[in-house]
CSV table of C-alpha atoms in Angstrom, one decimal:
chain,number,residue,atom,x,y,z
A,1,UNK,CA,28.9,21.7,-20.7
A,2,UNK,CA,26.1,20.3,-18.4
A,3,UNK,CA,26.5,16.7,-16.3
A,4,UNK,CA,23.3,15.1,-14.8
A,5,UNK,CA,23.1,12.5,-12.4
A,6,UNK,CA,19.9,10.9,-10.8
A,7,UNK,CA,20.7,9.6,-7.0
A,8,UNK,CA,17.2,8.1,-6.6
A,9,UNK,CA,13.7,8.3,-8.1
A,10,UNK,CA,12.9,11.4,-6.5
A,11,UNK,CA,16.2,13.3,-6.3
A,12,UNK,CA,19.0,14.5,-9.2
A,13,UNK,CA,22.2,16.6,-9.0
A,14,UNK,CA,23.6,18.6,-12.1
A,15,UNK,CA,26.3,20.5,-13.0
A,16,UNK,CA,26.8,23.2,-15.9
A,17,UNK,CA,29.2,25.1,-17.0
A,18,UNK,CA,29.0,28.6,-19.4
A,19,UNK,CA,31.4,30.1,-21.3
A,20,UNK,CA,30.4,34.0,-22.5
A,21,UNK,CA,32.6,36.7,-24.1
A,22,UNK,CA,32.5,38.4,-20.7
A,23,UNK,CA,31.7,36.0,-18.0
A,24,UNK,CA,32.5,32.3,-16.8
A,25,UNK,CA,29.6,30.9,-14.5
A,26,UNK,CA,29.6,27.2,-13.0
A,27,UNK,CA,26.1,25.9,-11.3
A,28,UNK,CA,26.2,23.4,-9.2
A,29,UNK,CA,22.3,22.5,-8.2
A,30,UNK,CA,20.3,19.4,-7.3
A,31,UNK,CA,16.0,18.8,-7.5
A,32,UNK,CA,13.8,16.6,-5.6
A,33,UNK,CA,10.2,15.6,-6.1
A,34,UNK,CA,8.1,16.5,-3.2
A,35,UNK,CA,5.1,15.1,-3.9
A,36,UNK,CA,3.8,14.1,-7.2
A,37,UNK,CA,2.7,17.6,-8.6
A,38,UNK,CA,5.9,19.8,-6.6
A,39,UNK,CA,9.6,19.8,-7.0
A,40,UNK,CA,11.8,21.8,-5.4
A,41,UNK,CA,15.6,22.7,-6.4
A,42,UNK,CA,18.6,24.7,-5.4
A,43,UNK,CA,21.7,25.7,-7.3
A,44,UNK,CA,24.7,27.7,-7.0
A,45,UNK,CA,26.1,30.0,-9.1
A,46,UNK,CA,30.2,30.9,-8.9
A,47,UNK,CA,31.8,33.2,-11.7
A,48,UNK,CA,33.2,36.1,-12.3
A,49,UNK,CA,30.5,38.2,-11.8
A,50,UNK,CA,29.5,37.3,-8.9
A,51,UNK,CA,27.8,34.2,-6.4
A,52,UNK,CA,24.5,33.9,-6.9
A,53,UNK,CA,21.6,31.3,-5.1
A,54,UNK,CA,18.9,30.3,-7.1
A,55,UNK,CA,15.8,28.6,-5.5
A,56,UNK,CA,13.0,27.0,-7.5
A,57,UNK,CA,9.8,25.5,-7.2
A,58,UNK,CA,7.7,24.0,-9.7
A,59,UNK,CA,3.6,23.2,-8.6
A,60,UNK,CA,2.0,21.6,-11.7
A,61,UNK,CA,2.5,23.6,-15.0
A,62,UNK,CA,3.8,26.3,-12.9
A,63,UNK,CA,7.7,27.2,-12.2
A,64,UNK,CA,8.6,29.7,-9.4
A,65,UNK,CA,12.1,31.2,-9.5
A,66,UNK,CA,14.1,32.8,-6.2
A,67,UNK,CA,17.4,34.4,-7.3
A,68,UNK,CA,19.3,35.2,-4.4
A,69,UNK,CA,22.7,37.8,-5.4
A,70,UNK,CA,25.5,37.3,-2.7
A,71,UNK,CA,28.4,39.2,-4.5
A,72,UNK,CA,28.7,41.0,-7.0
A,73,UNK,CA,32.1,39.4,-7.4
A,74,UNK,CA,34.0,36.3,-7.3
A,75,UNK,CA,35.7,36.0,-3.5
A,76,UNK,CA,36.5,33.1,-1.4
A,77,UNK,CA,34.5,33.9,2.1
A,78,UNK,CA,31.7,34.5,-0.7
A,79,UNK,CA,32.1,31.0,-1.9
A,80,UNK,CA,32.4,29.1,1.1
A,81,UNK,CA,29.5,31.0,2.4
A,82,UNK,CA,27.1,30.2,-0.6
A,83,UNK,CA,28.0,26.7,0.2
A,84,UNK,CA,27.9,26.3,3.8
A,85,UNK,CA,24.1,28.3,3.7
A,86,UNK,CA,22.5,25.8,1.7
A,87,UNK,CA,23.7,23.1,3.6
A,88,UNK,CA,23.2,24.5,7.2
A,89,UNK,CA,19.7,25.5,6.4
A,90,UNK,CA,18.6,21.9,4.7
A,91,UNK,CA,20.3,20.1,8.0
A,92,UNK,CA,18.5,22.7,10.5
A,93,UNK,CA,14.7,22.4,8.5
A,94,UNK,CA,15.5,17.9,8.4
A,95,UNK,CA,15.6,17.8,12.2
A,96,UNK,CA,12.7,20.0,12.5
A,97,UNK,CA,10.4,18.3,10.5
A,98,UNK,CA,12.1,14.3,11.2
A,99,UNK,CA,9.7,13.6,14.2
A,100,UNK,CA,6.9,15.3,11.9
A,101,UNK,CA,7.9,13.1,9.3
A,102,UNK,CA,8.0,9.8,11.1
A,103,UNK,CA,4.5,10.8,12.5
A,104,UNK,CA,3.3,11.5,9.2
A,105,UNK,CA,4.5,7.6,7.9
A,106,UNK,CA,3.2,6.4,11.3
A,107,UNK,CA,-0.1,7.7,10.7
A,108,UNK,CA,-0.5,6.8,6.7
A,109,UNK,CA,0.1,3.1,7.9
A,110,UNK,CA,-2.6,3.3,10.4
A,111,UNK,CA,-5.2,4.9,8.2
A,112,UNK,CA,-4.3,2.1,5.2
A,113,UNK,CA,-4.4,-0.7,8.1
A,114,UNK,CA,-7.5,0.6,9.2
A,115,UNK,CA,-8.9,1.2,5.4
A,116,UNK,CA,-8.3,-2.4,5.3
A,117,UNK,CA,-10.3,-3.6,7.9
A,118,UNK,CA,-13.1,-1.8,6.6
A,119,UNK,CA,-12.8,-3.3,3.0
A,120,UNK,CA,-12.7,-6.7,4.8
A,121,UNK,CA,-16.1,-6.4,6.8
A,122,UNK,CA,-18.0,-5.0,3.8
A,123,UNK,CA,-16.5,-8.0,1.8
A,124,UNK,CA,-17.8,-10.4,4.6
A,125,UNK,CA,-21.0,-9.5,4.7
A,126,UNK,CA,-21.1,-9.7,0.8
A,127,UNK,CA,-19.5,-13.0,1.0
A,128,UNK,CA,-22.3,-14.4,3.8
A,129,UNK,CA,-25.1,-13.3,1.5
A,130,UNK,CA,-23.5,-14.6,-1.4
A,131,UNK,CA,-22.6,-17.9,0.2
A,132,UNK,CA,-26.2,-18.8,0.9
A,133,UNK,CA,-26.8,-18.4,-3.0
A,134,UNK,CA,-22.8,-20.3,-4.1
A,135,UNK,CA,-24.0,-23.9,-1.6
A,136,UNK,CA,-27.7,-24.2,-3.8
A,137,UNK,CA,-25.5,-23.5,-7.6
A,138,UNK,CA,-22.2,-26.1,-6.4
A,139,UNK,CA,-25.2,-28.4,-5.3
A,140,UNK,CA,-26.4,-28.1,-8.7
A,141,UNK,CA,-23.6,-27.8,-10.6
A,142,UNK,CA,-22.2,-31.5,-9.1
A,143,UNK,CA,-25.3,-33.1,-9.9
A,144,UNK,CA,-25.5,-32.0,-13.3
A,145,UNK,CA,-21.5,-33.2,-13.4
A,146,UNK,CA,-20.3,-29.0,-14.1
A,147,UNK,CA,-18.5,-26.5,-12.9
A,148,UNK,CA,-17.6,-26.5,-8.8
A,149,UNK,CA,-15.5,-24.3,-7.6
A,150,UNK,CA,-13.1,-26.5,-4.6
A,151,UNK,CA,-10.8,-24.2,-3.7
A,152,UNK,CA,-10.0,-20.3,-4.5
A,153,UNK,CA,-7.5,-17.6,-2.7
A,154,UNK,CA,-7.1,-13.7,-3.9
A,155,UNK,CA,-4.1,-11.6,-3.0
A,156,UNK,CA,-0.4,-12.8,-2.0
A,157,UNK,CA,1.4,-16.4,-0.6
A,158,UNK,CA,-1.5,-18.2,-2.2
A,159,UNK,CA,0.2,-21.2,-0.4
A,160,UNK,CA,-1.4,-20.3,2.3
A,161,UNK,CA,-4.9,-20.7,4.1
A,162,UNK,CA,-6.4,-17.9,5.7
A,163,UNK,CA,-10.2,-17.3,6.9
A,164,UNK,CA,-12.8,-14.8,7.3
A,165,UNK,CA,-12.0,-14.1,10.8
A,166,UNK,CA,-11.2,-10.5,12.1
A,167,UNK,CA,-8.1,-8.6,12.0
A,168,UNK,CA,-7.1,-6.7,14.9
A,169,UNK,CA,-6.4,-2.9,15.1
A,170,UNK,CA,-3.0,-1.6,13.6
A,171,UNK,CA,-0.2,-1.4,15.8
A,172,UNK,CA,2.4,1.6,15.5
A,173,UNK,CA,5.4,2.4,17.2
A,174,UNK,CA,4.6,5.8,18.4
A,175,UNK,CA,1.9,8.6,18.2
A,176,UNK,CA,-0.1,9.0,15.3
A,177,UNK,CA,-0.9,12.8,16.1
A,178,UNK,CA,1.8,15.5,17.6
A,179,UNK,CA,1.0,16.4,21.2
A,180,UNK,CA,-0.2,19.7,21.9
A,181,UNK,CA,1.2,21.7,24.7
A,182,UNK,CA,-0.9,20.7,27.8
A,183,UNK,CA,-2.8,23.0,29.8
A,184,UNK,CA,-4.3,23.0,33.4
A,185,UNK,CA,-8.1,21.5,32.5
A,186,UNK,CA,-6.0,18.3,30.5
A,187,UNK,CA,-5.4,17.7,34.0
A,188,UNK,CA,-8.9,16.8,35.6
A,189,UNK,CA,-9.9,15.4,32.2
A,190,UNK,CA,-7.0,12.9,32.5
A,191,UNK,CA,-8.1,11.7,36.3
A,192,UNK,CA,-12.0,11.4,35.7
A,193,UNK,CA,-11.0,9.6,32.2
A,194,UNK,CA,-8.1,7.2,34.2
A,195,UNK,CA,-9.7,3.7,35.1
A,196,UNK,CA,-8.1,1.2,37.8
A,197,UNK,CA,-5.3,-1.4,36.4
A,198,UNK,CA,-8.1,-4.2,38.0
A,199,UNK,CA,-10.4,-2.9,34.9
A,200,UNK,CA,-8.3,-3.4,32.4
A,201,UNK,CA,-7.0,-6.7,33.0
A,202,UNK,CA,-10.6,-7.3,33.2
A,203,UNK,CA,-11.1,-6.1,29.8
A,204,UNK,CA,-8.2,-7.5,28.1
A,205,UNK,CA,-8.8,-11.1,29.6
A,206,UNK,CA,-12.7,-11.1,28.0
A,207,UNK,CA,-11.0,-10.2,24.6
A,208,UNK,CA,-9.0,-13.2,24.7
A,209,UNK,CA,-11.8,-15.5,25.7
A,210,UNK,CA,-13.3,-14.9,22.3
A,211,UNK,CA,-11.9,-16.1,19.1
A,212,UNK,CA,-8.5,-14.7,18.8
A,213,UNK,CA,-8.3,-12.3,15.9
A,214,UNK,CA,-4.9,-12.2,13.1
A,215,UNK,CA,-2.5,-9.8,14.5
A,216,UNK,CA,-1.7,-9.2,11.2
A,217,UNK,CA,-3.6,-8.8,7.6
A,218,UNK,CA,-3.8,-11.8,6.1
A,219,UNK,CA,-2.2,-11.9,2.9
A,220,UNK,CA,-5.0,-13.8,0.9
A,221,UNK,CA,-8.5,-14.2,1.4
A,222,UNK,CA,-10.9,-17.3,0.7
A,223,UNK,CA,-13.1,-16.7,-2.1
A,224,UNK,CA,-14.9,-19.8,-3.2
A,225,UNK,CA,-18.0,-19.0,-2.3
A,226,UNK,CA,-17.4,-15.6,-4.4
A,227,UNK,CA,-16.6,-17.8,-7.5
A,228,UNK,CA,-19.0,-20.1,-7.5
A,229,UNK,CA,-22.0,-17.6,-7.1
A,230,UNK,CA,-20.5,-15.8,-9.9
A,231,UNK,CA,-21.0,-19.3,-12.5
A,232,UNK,CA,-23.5,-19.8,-14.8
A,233,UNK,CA,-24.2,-23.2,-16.7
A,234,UNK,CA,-21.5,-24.6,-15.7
A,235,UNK,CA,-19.2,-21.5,-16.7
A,236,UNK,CA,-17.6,-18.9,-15.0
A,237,UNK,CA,-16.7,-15.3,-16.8
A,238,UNK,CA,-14.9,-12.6,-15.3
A,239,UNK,CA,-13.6,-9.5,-17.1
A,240,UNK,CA,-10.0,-8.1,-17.5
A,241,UNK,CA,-10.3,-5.9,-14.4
A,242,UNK,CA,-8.8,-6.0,-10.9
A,243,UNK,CA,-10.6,-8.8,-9.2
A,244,UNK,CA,-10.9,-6.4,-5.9
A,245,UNK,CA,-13.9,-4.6,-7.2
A,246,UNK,CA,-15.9,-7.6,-7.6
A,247,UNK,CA,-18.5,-8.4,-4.6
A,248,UNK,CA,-17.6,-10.1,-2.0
A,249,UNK,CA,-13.2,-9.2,-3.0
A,250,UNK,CA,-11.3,-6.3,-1.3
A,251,UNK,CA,-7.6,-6.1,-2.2
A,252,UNK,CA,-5.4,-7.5,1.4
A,253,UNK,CA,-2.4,-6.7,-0.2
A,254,UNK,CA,-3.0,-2.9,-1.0
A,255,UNK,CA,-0.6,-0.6,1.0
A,256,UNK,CA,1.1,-3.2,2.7
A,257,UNK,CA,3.3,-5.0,0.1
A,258,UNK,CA,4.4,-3.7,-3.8
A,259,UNK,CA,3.1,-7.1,-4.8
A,260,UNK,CA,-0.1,-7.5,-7.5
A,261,UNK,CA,-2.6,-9.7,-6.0
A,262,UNK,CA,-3.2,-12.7,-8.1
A,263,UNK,CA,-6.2,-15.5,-8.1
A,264,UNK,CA,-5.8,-19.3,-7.3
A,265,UNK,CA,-8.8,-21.3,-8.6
A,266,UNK,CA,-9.1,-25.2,-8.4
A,267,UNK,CA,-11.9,-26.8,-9.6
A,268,UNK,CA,-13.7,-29.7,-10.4
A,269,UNK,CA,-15.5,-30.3,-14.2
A,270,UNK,CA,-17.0,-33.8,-14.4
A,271,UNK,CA,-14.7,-36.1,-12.0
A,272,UNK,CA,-11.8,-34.1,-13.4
A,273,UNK,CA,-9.8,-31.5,-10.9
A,274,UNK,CA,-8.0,-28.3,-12.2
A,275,UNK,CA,-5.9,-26.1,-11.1
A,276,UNK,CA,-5.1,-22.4,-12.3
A,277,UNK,CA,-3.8,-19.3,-11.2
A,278,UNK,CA,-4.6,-15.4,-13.1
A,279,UNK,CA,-3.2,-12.4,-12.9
A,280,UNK,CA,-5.2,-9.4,-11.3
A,281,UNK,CA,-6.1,-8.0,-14.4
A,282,UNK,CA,-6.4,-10.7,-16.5
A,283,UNK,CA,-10.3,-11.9,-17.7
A,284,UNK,CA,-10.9,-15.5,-15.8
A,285,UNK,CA,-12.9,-18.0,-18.2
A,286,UNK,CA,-13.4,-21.2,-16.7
A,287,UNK,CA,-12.7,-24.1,-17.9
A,288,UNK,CA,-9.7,-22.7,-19.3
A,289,UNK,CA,-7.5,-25.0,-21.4
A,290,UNK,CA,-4.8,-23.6,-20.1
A,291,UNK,CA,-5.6,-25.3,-16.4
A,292,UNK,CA,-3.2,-27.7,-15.1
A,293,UNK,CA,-5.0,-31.1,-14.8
A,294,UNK,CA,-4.0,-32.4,-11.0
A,295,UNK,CA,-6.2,-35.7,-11.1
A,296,UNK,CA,-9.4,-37.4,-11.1
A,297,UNK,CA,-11.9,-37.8,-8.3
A,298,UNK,CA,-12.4,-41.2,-8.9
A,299,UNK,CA,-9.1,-42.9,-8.8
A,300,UNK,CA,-7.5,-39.9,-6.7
A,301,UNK,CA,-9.9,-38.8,-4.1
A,302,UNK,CA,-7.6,-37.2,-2.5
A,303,UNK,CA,-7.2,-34.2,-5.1
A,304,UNK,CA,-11.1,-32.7,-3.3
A,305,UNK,CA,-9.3,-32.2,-0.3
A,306,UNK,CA,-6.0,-30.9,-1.4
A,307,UNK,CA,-5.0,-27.5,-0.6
């Protein structure tokens, strides 16, 4: 008889039960995933021949076994020790490695937010060349009465309007690294590095006389520009790939949310507007006849400045 039951993604409990000619064993173990190529487990052995511990690790293709005999017979303080040990030991090892652990998620989200940032300037610079080269095709392209791109957002809340501007640092509750003991030179290298509380005010108000920064990633990014360098006669092709690898993209939802990014595109074709929005990995091929017709530039001039 055997009885599994899966608490969460990463962690299961079972229970078996054997029946021999000359022996009657119940195990009572549970598993967790570790990380994606290790998972641990424990289980507990109770019959008549004995109480038995079995610990097990598997890395990969590979399975490691630690059987741990107890007794050599079935006895109560046997028992309730095999069960207390387990228990006591996994409580004792989670409060050692908790404020490793928290330090651990503190840093990942500081190394992701700061990944981030750095997606975002190399897609700004790619979008400022490729700007120069999107203002001479729309110019084109609405003279010859084709393809203009008017508005277009990547990522999450396409609702919203966010620009180009830059993001600040991320912020974490905490230390990223765990201190080290400190010894007797920390202690001149912390007075010559210490400066006055005069300059850093100073400091702080010159960073808010320029142009304040997001406190937060934005969500979505603007890429019309992007687009509209990307059309050709009056077309515009994209292949079913994530839009992020594309020049002048970078994913702003990566790491923060479990949400796709998707793509928002209105634009004009003749005097007529559109509007559309793609999945990530969908191929774009504008016009599409599956675009949403939101009016005509002519009798609704309102629809170029819509957002």
């Amino acid at each position: 008889f055997s009885w599994l039951q899966k608490f969460t993604k990463r962690s299961e409990a079972n229970f078996v039960v054997k029946l021999g000619s000359d022996n009657i064993e119940m195990d009572i173990g549970s598993s967790r995933i570790v990380s994606s190529r290790t998972k641990a487990g424990f289980s507990l052995g109770v019959g008549i021949r004995g109480i038995s511990i079995n610990l097990t690790l598997q890395r990969n293709r590979w399975q490691y076994a630690f059987p741990i005999k107890l007794s050599r017979s079935f006895s109560i303080g046997g028992f309730v020790t095999a069960g207390l040990l387990p228990a006591i030991t996994n409580y004792t090892i989670l409060r050692i490695l908790r404020p490793y652990k928290e330090v651990w998620k503190r840093r990942a989200r500081f190394e992701e937010g700061n990944r981030l940032i750095k997606a975002r300037t190399a897609a700004r610079l790619q979008k400022i060349v490729m700007s120069r080269v999107a203002v001479t095709l729309r110019e084109k392209e609405g003279k010859d009465h084709g393809l203009v791109i008017l508005c277009a957002r990547y990522g999450d809340q396409l609702h919203k309007r966010f620009d180009w501007r830059n993001v600040d640092p991320p912020k974490v509750d905490g230390p990223i690294h765990m201190p080290r003991p400190r010894i007797p030179s920390d202690w001149d290298e912390e007075d010559s590095n210490s400066t006055s509380d005069t300059e850093t005010e100073s400091k702080v108000n010159t960073n808010k006389d320029e142009q304040e920064n997001y406190s937060e990633h934005p969500s979505n990014i603007d890429v019309t520009d992007q687009l509209q360098f990307f059309v050709k006669d009056s077309q515009l092709q994209l292949h079913a790939a994530s839009k992020s690898k594309l020049l002048g993209f970078y994913d702003p939802c990566h790491g923060l949310t479990d949400v796709a990014p998707m793509l928002f595109v209105r634009y004009q074709l003749a005097s007529w507007v559109y509007e559309i929005t793609f999945s990530d990995l969908d191929p774009v091929e504008l016009p599409s006849p599956r675009a949403m017709l939101i009016g005509n530039v002519v009798t609704q001039p309102f629809v170029l400045w819509a957002s």
